[in-house]
Amino acid sequence: MTMFADIHATVLAALNEMCAEGRLPAGLDMRAVAVEPPRDAAHGDMATNAAMVLAKPAGMNPREIAVALAEKLTKDARIASAEVAGPGFLNLRLTAAAWRGVVATILAQSASYGRSALGQGRRINVEYVSANPTGPLHVGHTRGAVFGDALARLLDFTGHDVTREYYINDGGAQVDVLARSVYLRYLEAHGQEVAFADGTYPGDYLIEVGQALKDEVGDAYLGQDEAVWLSAIRDFATDRMLVLIREDLATLGVEMDVFYSEKSLYGTGRIEAALADLRGKGLIYEGVLEPPKGKTPEDWEPREQTLFKSSEFGDDVDRPVMKSDGSWTYFAPDIAYHYDKITRGFDELIDIFGADHGGYVKRMKAAVAALSNNRVPLDIKLMQLVRLKRGDQELKMSKRAGTFVTLRDVVEMVGPDVTRFVMLTRKNDAPLDFDVDKVREQSKDNPVFYVQYAHARVQSVLRKGAELGIMPGGADDLAAISDPAELALVAKLAHWPRLVESAAEAHEPHRIAFYLYELASDFHALWNKGNGEPALRFLQEDDLATSRGKFAMIRAVAIVISNGLGILGVQPADKM
RNA sequence: GCACCCGUAGCUCAGCUGGAUAGAGCGCUGCCCUCCGAAGGCAGAGGCCAGGGGUUCGAAUCCCUUCGGGUGCGCCA
């Protein structure tokens, strides 16, 4: 249990008592009753809106309810005061002893402080990265990789059973292009002059693949028709690319549980099975789509296609699953893939896509709703672009020239921890500027540094204390935590569990990063306050009991920072 | 033309799923080291939350609408 959950339960209990005593009507819906930190700390430690949300259904004046509730709550030993404010807020102040209890809790729970059973072991599948297996990962993929991984860790931390999954697009035309490009490199390895036409991948990273192919098959494919080698080289090359991609992900500390092959859906009856499910629900038909309004393609002509009635599930129009030539559209294997996830028994699905896939969201949600009979929710997070910069200069990417900034370039420039943290300092749907110079600065301007520095400062004091034989204390020493600034810091620590839960529910790991920044800021402020008020210094050489108490407090700060960074996949620094 | 995302301080962005006087960093102005690390901190100036309607005790947040920016729109994946 946590402080906010405890008090919330206390408030509900008090309200129920009031019902039993006839001071409130029975059977009130209390789900809207919340206990939150007030926006302005001057209002108190916690505030409840109970009186306001219950006033109308109870047919009573909100202040009347608030006064009665306040009377009950002040009997609680942890609550120092309860004041009615504004239209009916009830502002609560907790006793210093109650806050000190939070420190004891944090030290006792340590690495699991903030863990929650919110997910109740629900099985949740997070699909991310899923980049085409045609080359190394670039900056854009990096953001998706970091976000997906942090989200997975966050869900794990909140009691979900998480599967991290990568969908390999190895079934489409782009892997044929890959195979042809590798063939050219293979010819090159045999000393031939080759030209990279449009529609091939000219990147240097395929040189060694061509060489490896030569090492493996010798001259077997020289002068041969594409029909002879295409399929074999495709498999060879995609395997190589997947090794590359796994290595890229590993440099960031990202590890997948499942790599799921698109190709495995073809010729195995799995696409057919998924569509048969939809057909059985009357959601597949043959028909002709209207041309898109406003922007009709030049070569538009009406054609009959096999369509999915996605419009019955909130999509704008029905979507084709089969092209007019009888082959599948990309949507068909995607339906089959999500059908497979549903059949595997997941309770919830999350897809992380690039923002350019925005037009795909509604049909995918429609498909999952239809296939699972609305049982399995699908959340799709769209990742906005990353603008990579060095100072004022933007590092441009050009796919045609084969020059792009890779994930590995970024990690080599700034390290995995900085890459991860900075990528998480923005909401997923906001564009991100990533300045490779700025993120390496050791200053307040750099949020990674700022948070790491707070952790390192705690460790530094604790080390110094250890030299003097002072260790963080237990419950008996916590009276040393008494200044309002100290209690405010502890209150911030008490927010951690509810912050974690709200971030997990919203699927928004960036909230963790922002919280850590605020916590670090509060800590640095308290540290500096010790300059003017020696009583606030953590190390009090002439008063060991006080030192032990304050050490317990700052150790709690380090624990929360460490737990938070753990969710972001960042190593806390002990020294800087 | 339609759909989705976005619009908050000069700049870059938060805003806890509807709460009280809208916050932080940078930049600007002025302060704080005989002191556990100044790689920090404190204070000040700076806002019609793009505009307009609505919903209710209460809106930056939810709904409608206008304007502005981004992305996407059958036989690409």
PDB file of N, CA and C in Angstrom, chain A residues 484-556:
ATOM      1  N   PRO A 484      10.085  21.648   6.755  1.00  0.00           N
ATOM      2  CA  PRO A 484       9.075  21.593   5.689  1.00  0.00           C
ATOM      3  C   PRO A 484       9.672  21.195   4.326  1.00  0.00           C
ATOM      4  N   ALA A 485      10.879  21.665   4.056  1.00  0.00           N
ATOM      5  CA  ALA A 485      11.495  21.325   2.774  1.00  0.00           C
ATOM      6  C   ALA A 485      11.796  19.834   2.697  1.00  0.00           C
ATOM      7  N   GLU A 486      12.184  19.266   3.821  1.00  0.00           N
ATOM      8  CA  GLU A 486      12.448  17.827   3.856  1.00  0.00           C
ATOM      9  C   GLU A 486      11.157  17.034   3.714  1.00  0.00           C
ATOM     10  N   LEU A 487      10.141  17.480   4.424  1.00  0.00           N
ATOM     11  CA  LEU A 487       8.866  16.769   4.348  1.00  0.00           C
ATOM     12  C   LEU A 487       8.280  16.871   2.942  1.00  0.00           C
ATOM     13  N   ALA A 488       8.542  17.992   2.277  1.00  0.00           N
ATOM     14  CA  ALA A 488       8.051  18.143   0.904  1.00  0.00           C
ATOM     15  C   ALA A 488       8.756  17.159  -0.012  1.00  0.00           C
ATOM     16  N   LEU A 489      10.026  16.968   0.222  1.00  0.00           N
ATOM     17  CA  LEU A 489      10.776  16.002  -0.585  1.00  0.00           C
ATOM     18  C   LEU A 489      10.218  14.594  -0.371  1.00  0.00           C
ATOM     19  N   VAL A 490       9.927  14.286   0.889  1.00  0.00           N
ATOM     20  CA  VAL A 490       9.358  12.971   1.185  1.00  0.00           C
ATOM     21  C   VAL A 490       7.984  12.820   0.531  1.00  0.00           C
ATOM     22  N   ALA A 491       7.214  13.912   0.530  1.00  0.00           N
ATOM     23  CA  ALA A 491       5.898  13.862  -0.109  1.00  0.00           C
ATOM     24  C   ALA A 491       6.052  13.538  -1.593  1.00  0.00           C
ATOM     25  N   LYS A 492       7.084  14.112  -2.184  1.00  0.00           N
ATOM     26  CA  LYS A 492       7.348  13.833  -3.597  1.00  0.00           C
ATOM     27  C   LYS A 492       7.619  12.337  -3.788  1.00  0.00           C
ATOM     28  N   LEU A 493       8.357  11.782  -2.870  1.00  0.00           N
ATOM     29  CA  LEU A 493       8.644  10.344  -2.951  1.00  0.00           C
ATOM     30  C   LEU A 493       7.365   9.525  -2.792  1.00  0.00           C
ATOM     31  N   ALA A 494       6.446  10.067  -1.991  1.00  0.00           N
ATOM     32  CA  ALA A 494       5.183   9.356  -1.776  1.00  0.00           C
ATOM     33  C   ALA A 494       4.331   9.351  -3.041  1.00  0.00           C
ATOM     34  N   HIS A 495       4.576  10.306  -3.934  1.00  0.00           N
ATOM     35  CA  HIS A 495       3.805  10.355  -5.186  1.00  0.00           C
ATOM     36  C   HIS A 495       4.197   9.246  -6.154  1.00  0.00           C
ATOM     37  N   TRP A 496       5.391   8.731  -5.986  1.00  0.00           N
ATOM     38  CA  TRP A 496       5.951   7.798  -6.966  1.00  0.00           C
ATOM     39  C   TRP A 496       5.005   6.644  -7.347  1.00  0.00           C
ATOM     40  N   PRO A 497       4.460   5.916  -6.370  1.00  0.00           N
ATOM     41  CA  PRO A 497       3.632   4.777  -6.779  1.00  0.00           C
ATOM     42  C   PRO A 497       2.425   5.165  -7.629  1.00  0.00           C
ATOM     43  N   ARG A 498       1.786   6.261  -7.296  1.00  0.00           N
ATOM     44  CA  ARG A 498       0.607   6.617  -8.092  1.00  0.00           C
ATOM     45  C   ARG A 498       1.013   7.155  -9.452  1.00  0.00           C
ATOM     46  N   LEU A 499       2.185   7.765  -9.522  1.00  0.00           N
ATOM     47  CA  LEU A 499       2.670   8.224 -10.815  1.00  0.00           C
ATOM     48  C   LEU A 499       2.942   7.030 -11.737  1.00  0.00           C
ATOM     49  N   VAL A 500       3.562   6.021 -11.179  1.00  0.00           N
ATOM     50  CA  VAL A 500       3.859   4.827 -11.973  1.00  0.00           C
ATOM     51  C   VAL A 500       2.565   4.237 -12.533  1.00  0.00           C
ATOM     52  N   GLU A 501       1.568   4.142 -11.676  1.00  0.00           N
ATOM     53  CA  GLU A 501       0.308   3.555 -12.136  1.00  0.00           C
ATOM     54  C   GLU A 501      -0.334   4.386 -13.235  1.00  0.00           C
ATOM     55  N   SER A 502      -0.325   5.704 -13.061  1.00  0.00           N
ATOM     56  CA  SER A 502      -0.985   6.525 -14.074  1.00  0.00           C
ATOM     57  C   SER A 502      -0.211   6.468 -15.394  1.00  0.00           C
ATOM     58  N   ALA A 503       1.115   6.411 -15.322  1.00  0.00           N
ATOM     59  CA  ALA A 503       1.916   6.295 -16.536  1.00  0.00           C
ATOM     60  C   ALA A 503       1.629   4.971 -17.242  1.00  0.00           C
ATOM     61  N   ALA A 504       1.476   3.918 -16.442  1.00  0.00           N
ATOM     62  CA  ALA A 504       1.213   2.604 -17.029  1.00  0.00           C
ATOM     63  C   ALA A 504      -0.171   2.563 -17.665  1.00  0.00           C
ATOM     64  N   GLU A 505      -1.143   3.136 -16.994  1.00  0.00           N
ATOM     65  CA  GLU A 505      -2.500   3.115 -17.544  1.00  0.00           C
ATOM     66  C   GLU A 505      -2.585   3.896 -18.844  1.00  0.00           C
ATOM     67  N   ALA A 506      -1.845   4.998 -18.913  1.00  0.00           N
ATOM     68  CA  ALA A 506      -1.884   5.836 -20.108  1.00  0.00           C
ATOM     69  C   ALA A 506      -0.908   5.347 -21.178  1.00  0.00           C
ATOM     70  N   HIS A 507      -0.119   4.350 -20.853  1.00  0.00           N
ATOM     71  CA  HIS A 507       0.923   3.882 -21.771  1.00  0.00           C
ATOM     72  C   HIS A 507       1.868   5.025 -22.125  1.00  0.00           C
ATOM     73  N   GLU A 508       2.281   5.776 -21.117  1.00  0.00           N
ATOM     74  CA  GLU A 508       3.110   6.958 -21.356  1.00  0.00           C
ATOM     75  C   GLU A 508       4.363   6.966 -20.480  1.00  0.00           C
ATOM     76  N   PRO A 509       5.395   6.258 -20.914  1.00  0.00           N
ATOM     77  CA  PRO A 509       6.617   6.203 -20.105  1.00  0.00           C
ATOM     78  C   PRO A 509       7.303   7.556 -19.915  1.00  0.00           C
ATOM     79  N   HIS A 510       7.011   8.532 -20.762  1.00  0.00           N
ATOM     80  CA  HIS A 510       7.694   9.819 -20.603  1.00  0.00           C
ATOM     81  C   HIS A 510       7.388  10.460 -19.250  1.00  0.00           C
ATOM     82  N   ARG A 511       6.255  10.087 -18.670  1.00  0.00           N
ATOM     83  CA  ARG A 511       5.919  10.677 -17.372  1.00  0.00           C
ATOM     84  C   ARG A 511       6.942  10.305 -16.312  1.00  0.00           C
ATOM     85  N   ILE A 512       7.522   9.126 -16.453  1.00  0.00           N
ATOM     86  CA  ILE A 512       8.554   8.702 -15.514  1.00  0.00           C
ATOM     87  C   ILE A 512       9.748   9.648 -15.619  1.00  0.00           C
ATOM     88  N   ALA A 513      10.142   9.949 -16.847  1.00  0.00           N
ATOM     89  CA  ALA A 513      11.302  10.822 -17.059  1.00  0.00           C
ATOM     90  C   ALA A 513      11.048  12.199 -16.453  1.00  0.00           C
ATOM     91  N   PHE A 514       9.852  12.741 -16.651  1.00  0.00           N
ATOM     92  CA  PHE A 514       9.563  14.073 -16.127  1.00  0.00           C
ATOM     93  C   PHE A 514       9.515  14.058 -14.597  1.00  0.00           C
ATOM     94  N   TYR A 515       8.960  13.005 -14.051  1.00  0.00           N
ATOM     95  CA  TYR A 515       8.924  12.903 -12.592  1.00  0.00           C
ATOM     96  C   TYR A 515      10.337  12.881 -12.025  1.00  0.00           C
ATOM     97  N   LEU A 516      11.191  12.095 -12.643  1.00  0.00           N
ATOM     98  CA  LEU A 516      12.563  11.983 -12.128  1.00  0.00           C
ATOM     99  C   LEU A 516      13.268  13.331 -12.181  1.00  0.00           C
ATOM    100  N   TYR A 517      12.981  14.080 -13.222  1.00  0.00           N
ATOM    101  CA  TYR A 517      13.580  15.407 -13.324  1.00  0.00           C
ATOM    102  C   TYR A 517      13.115  16.290 -12.164  1.00  0.00           C
ATOM    103  N   GLU A 518      11.824  16.239 -11.875  1.00  0.00           N
ATOM    104  CA  GLU A 518      11.281  17.051 -10.772  1.00  0.00           C
ATOM    105  C   GLU A 518      11.860  16.611  -9.431  1.00  0.00           C
ATOM    106  N   LEU A 519      11.951  15.299  -9.259  1.00  0.00           N
ATOM    107  CA  LEU A 519      12.493  14.790  -8.006  1.00  0.00           C
ATOM    108  C   LEU A 519      13.945  15.232  -7.837  1.00  0.00           C
ATOM    109  N   ALA A 520      14.705  15.125  -8.906  1.00  0.00           N
ATOM    110  CA  ALA A 520      16.105  15.555  -8.861  1.00  0.00           C
ATOM    111  C   ALA A 520      16.169  17.033  -8.508  1.00  0.00           C
ATOM    112  N   SER A 521      15.269  17.811  -9.091  1.00  0.00           N
ATOM    113  CA  SER A 521      15.249  19.244  -8.845  1.00  0.00           C
ATOM    114  C   SER A 521      14.980  19.533  -7.362  1.00  0.00           C
ATOM    115  N   ASP A 522      13.997  18.845  -6.787  1.00  0.00           N
ATOM    116  CA  ASP A 522      13.693  19.031  -5.369  1.00  0.00           C
ATOM    117  C   ASP A 522      14.902  18.665  -4.508  1.00  0.00           C
ATOM    118  N   PHE A 523      15.562  17.602  -4.906  1.00  0.00           N
ATOM    119  CA  PHE A 523      16.715  17.155  -4.130  1.00  0.00           C
ATOM    120  C   PHE A 523      17.858  18.165  -4.203  1.00  0.00           C
ATOM    121  N   HIS A 524      18.163  18.636  -5.407  1.00  0.00           N
ATOM    122  CA  HIS A 524      19.231  19.633  -5.555  1.00  0.00           C
ATOM    123  C   HIS A 524      18.913  20.890  -4.759  1.00  0.00           C
ATOM    124  N   ALA A 525      17.637  21.257  -4.737  1.00  0.00           N
ATOM    125  CA  ALA A 525      17.244  22.461  -4.004  1.00  0.00           C
ATOM    126  C   ALA A 525      17.512  22.284  -2.511  1.00  0.00           C
ATOM    127  N   LEU A 526      17.129  21.121  -1.992  1.00  0.00           N
ATOM    128  CA  LEU A 526      17.336  20.863  -0.572  1.00  0.00           C
ATOM    129  C   LEU A 526      18.830  20.825  -0.239  1.00  0.00           C
ATOM    130  N   TRP A 527      19.566  20.226  -1.121  1.00  0.00           N
ATOM    131  CA  TRP A 527      21.028  20.167  -0.966  1.00  0.00           C
ATOM    132  C   TRP A 527      21.597  21.575  -0.796  1.00  0.00           C
ATOM    133  N   ASN A 528      21.182  22.453  -1.688  1.00  0.00           N
ATOM    134  CA  ASN A 528      21.726  23.807  -1.646  1.00  0.00           C
ATOM    135  C   ASN A 528      21.217  24.611  -0.470  1.00  0.00           C
ATOM    136  N   LYS A 529      20.039  24.262  -0.004  1.00  0.00           N
ATOM    137  CA  LYS A 529      19.502  24.957   1.157  1.00  0.00           C
ATOM    138  C   LYS A 529      20.413  24.736   2.370  1.00  0.00           C
ATOM    139  N   GLY A 530      21.097  23.603   2.348  1.00  0.00           N
ATOM    140  CA  GLY A 530      22.052  23.307   3.405  1.00  0.00           C
ATOM    141  C   GLY A 530      23.188  24.300   3.467  1.00  0.00           C
ATOM    142  N   ASN A 531      23.428  25.023   2.377  1.00  0.00           N
ATOM    143  CA  ASN A 531      24.467  26.049   2.376  1.00  0.00           C
ATOM    144  C   ASN A 531      24.132  27.150   3.372  1.00  0.00           C
ATOM    145  N   GLY A 532      22.879  27.598   3.320  1.00  0.00           N
ATOM    146  CA  GLY A 532      22.468  28.694   4.185  1.00  0.00           C
ATOM    147  C   GLY A 532      22.021  28.215   5.553  1.00  0.00           C
ATOM    148  N   GLU A 533      21.480  27.010   5.614  1.00  0.00           N
ATOM    149  CA  GLU A 533      20.978  26.485   6.878  1.00  0.00           C
ATOM    150  C   GLU A 533      21.686  25.167   7.190  1.00  0.00           C
ATOM    151  N   PRO A 534      22.762  25.265   7.926  1.00  0.00           N
ATOM    152  CA  PRO A 534      23.572  24.066   8.212  1.00  0.00           C
ATOM    153  C   PRO A 534      22.754  22.921   8.807  1.00  0.00           C
ATOM    154  N   ALA A 535      21.641  23.245   9.466  1.00  0.00           N
ATOM    155  CA  ALA A 535      20.835  22.193  10.080  1.00  0.00           C
ATOM    156  C   ALA A 535      20.233  21.269   9.024  1.00  0.00           C
ATOM    157  N   LEU A 536      20.194  21.749   7.785  1.00  0.00           N
ATOM    158  CA  LEU A 536      19.594  20.935   6.733  1.00  0.00           C
ATOM    159  C   LEU A 536      20.612  20.055   6.025  1.00  0.00           C
ATOM    160  N   ARG A 537      21.878  20.187   6.391  1.00  0.00           N
ATOM    161  CA  ARG A 537      22.860  19.339   5.737  1.00  0.00           C
ATOM    162  C   ARG A 537      22.624  17.894   6.141  1.00  0.00           C
ATOM    163  N   PHE A 538      22.912  17.026   5.227  1.00  0.00           N
ATOM    164  CA  PHE A 538      22.595  15.618   5.469  1.00  0.00           C
ATOM    165  C   PHE A 538      23.579  15.005   6.456  1.00  0.00           C
ATOM    166  N   LEU A 539      24.824  15.422   6.310  1.00  0.00           N
ATOM    167  CA  LEU A 539      25.850  14.868   7.192  1.00  0.00           C
ATOM    168  C   LEU A 539      26.070  15.812   8.362  1.00  0.00           C
ATOM    169  N   GLN A 540      25.690  15.366   9.561  1.00  0.00           N
ATOM    170  CA  GLN A 540      25.876  16.158  10.774  1.00  0.00           C
ATOM    171  C   GLN A 540      26.882  15.401  11.647  1.00  0.00           C
ATOM    172  N   GLU A 541      28.151  15.798  11.523  1.00  0.00           N
ATOM    173  CA  GLU A 541      29.189  14.978  12.140  1.00  0.00           C
ATOM    174  C   GLU A 541      29.056  14.887  13.653  1.00  0.00           C
ATOM    175  N   ASP A 542      28.457  15.939  14.267  1.00  0.00           N
ATOM    176  CA  ASP A 542      28.370  15.927  15.724  1.00  0.00           C
ATOM    177  C   ASP A 542      27.030  15.359  16.212  1.00  0.00           C
ATOM    178  N   ASP A 543      26.234  14.874  15.307  1.00  0.00           N
ATOM    179  CA  ASP A 543      24.925  14.348  15.719  1.00  0.00           C
ATOM    180  C   ASP A 543      24.605  13.126  14.860  1.00  0.00           C
ATOM    181  N   LEU A 544      25.078  11.988  15.303  1.00  0.00           N
ATOM    182  CA  LEU A 544      24.986  10.793  14.477  1.00  0.00           C
ATOM    183  C   LEU A 544      23.547  10.352  14.230  1.00  0.00           C
ATOM    184  N   ALA A 545      22.690  10.507  15.241  1.00  0.00           N
ATOM    185  CA  ALA A 545      21.301  10.081  15.075  1.00  0.00           C
ATOM    186  C   ALA A 545      20.627  10.891  13.970  1.00  0.00           C
ATOM    187  N   THR A 546      20.865  12.209  13.993  1.00  0.00           N
ATOM    188  CA  THR A 546      20.292  13.063  12.964  1.00  0.00           C
ATOM    189  C   THR A 546      20.823  12.676  11.589  1.00  0.00           C
ATOM    190  N   SER A 547      22.121  12.440  11.500  1.00  0.00           N
ATOM    191  CA  SER A 547      22.704  12.026  10.231  1.00  0.00           C
ATOM    192  C   SER A 547      22.051  10.750   9.726  1.00  0.00           C
ATOM    193  N   ARG A 548      21.870   9.801  10.618  1.00  0.00           N
ATOM    194  CA  ARG A 548      21.271   8.526  10.204  1.00  0.00           C
ATOM    195  C   ARG A 548      19.869   8.740   9.639  1.00  0.00           C
ATOM    196  N   GLY A 549      19.113   9.626  10.289  1.00  0.00           N
ATOM    197  CA  GLY A 549      17.756   9.907   9.816  1.00  0.00           C
ATOM    198  C   GLY A 549      17.757  10.552   8.440  1.00  0.00           C
ATOM    199  N   LYS A 550      18.631  11.541   8.274  1.00  0.00           N
ATOM    200  CA  LYS A 550      18.684  12.228   6.979  1.00  0.00           C
ATOM    201  C   LYS A 550      19.243  11.301   5.904  1.00  0.00           C
ATOM    202  N   PHE A 551      20.163  10.457   6.292  1.00  0.00           N
ATOM    203  CA  PHE A 551      20.685   9.479   5.342  1.00  0.00           C
ATOM    204  C   PHE A 551      19.578   8.549   4.843  1.00  0.00           C
ATOM    205  N   ALA A 552      18.705   8.195   5.760  1.00  0.00           N
ATOM    206  CA  ALA A 552      17.589   7.332   5.355  1.00  0.00           C
ATOM    207  C   ALA A 552      16.761   8.036   4.293  1.00  0.00           C
ATOM    208  N   MET A 553      16.562   9.336   4.497  1.00  0.00           N
ATOM    209  CA  MET A 553      15.757  10.105   3.546  1.00  0.00           C
ATOM    210  C   MET A 553      16.437  10.160   2.175  1.00  0.00           C
ATOM    211  N   ILE A 554      17.726  10.473   2.153  1.00  0.00           N
ATOM    212  CA  ILE A 554      18.361  10.609   0.838  1.00  0.00           C
ATOM    213  C   ILE A 554      18.567   9.242   0.192  1.00  0.00           C
ATOM    214  N   ARG A 555      18.705   8.235   1.018  1.00  0.00           N
ATOM    215  CA  ARG A 555      18.778   6.899   0.450  1.00  0.00           C
ATOM    216  C   ARG A 555      17.453   6.561  -0.242  1.00  0.00           C
ATOM    217  N   ALA A 556      16.363   7.004   0.373  1.00  0.00           N
ATOM    218  CA  ALA A 556      15.045   6.785  -0.249  1.00  0.00           C
ATOM    219  C   ALA A 556      14.973   7.501  -1.592  1.00  0.00           C
TER     220      ALA A 556
END
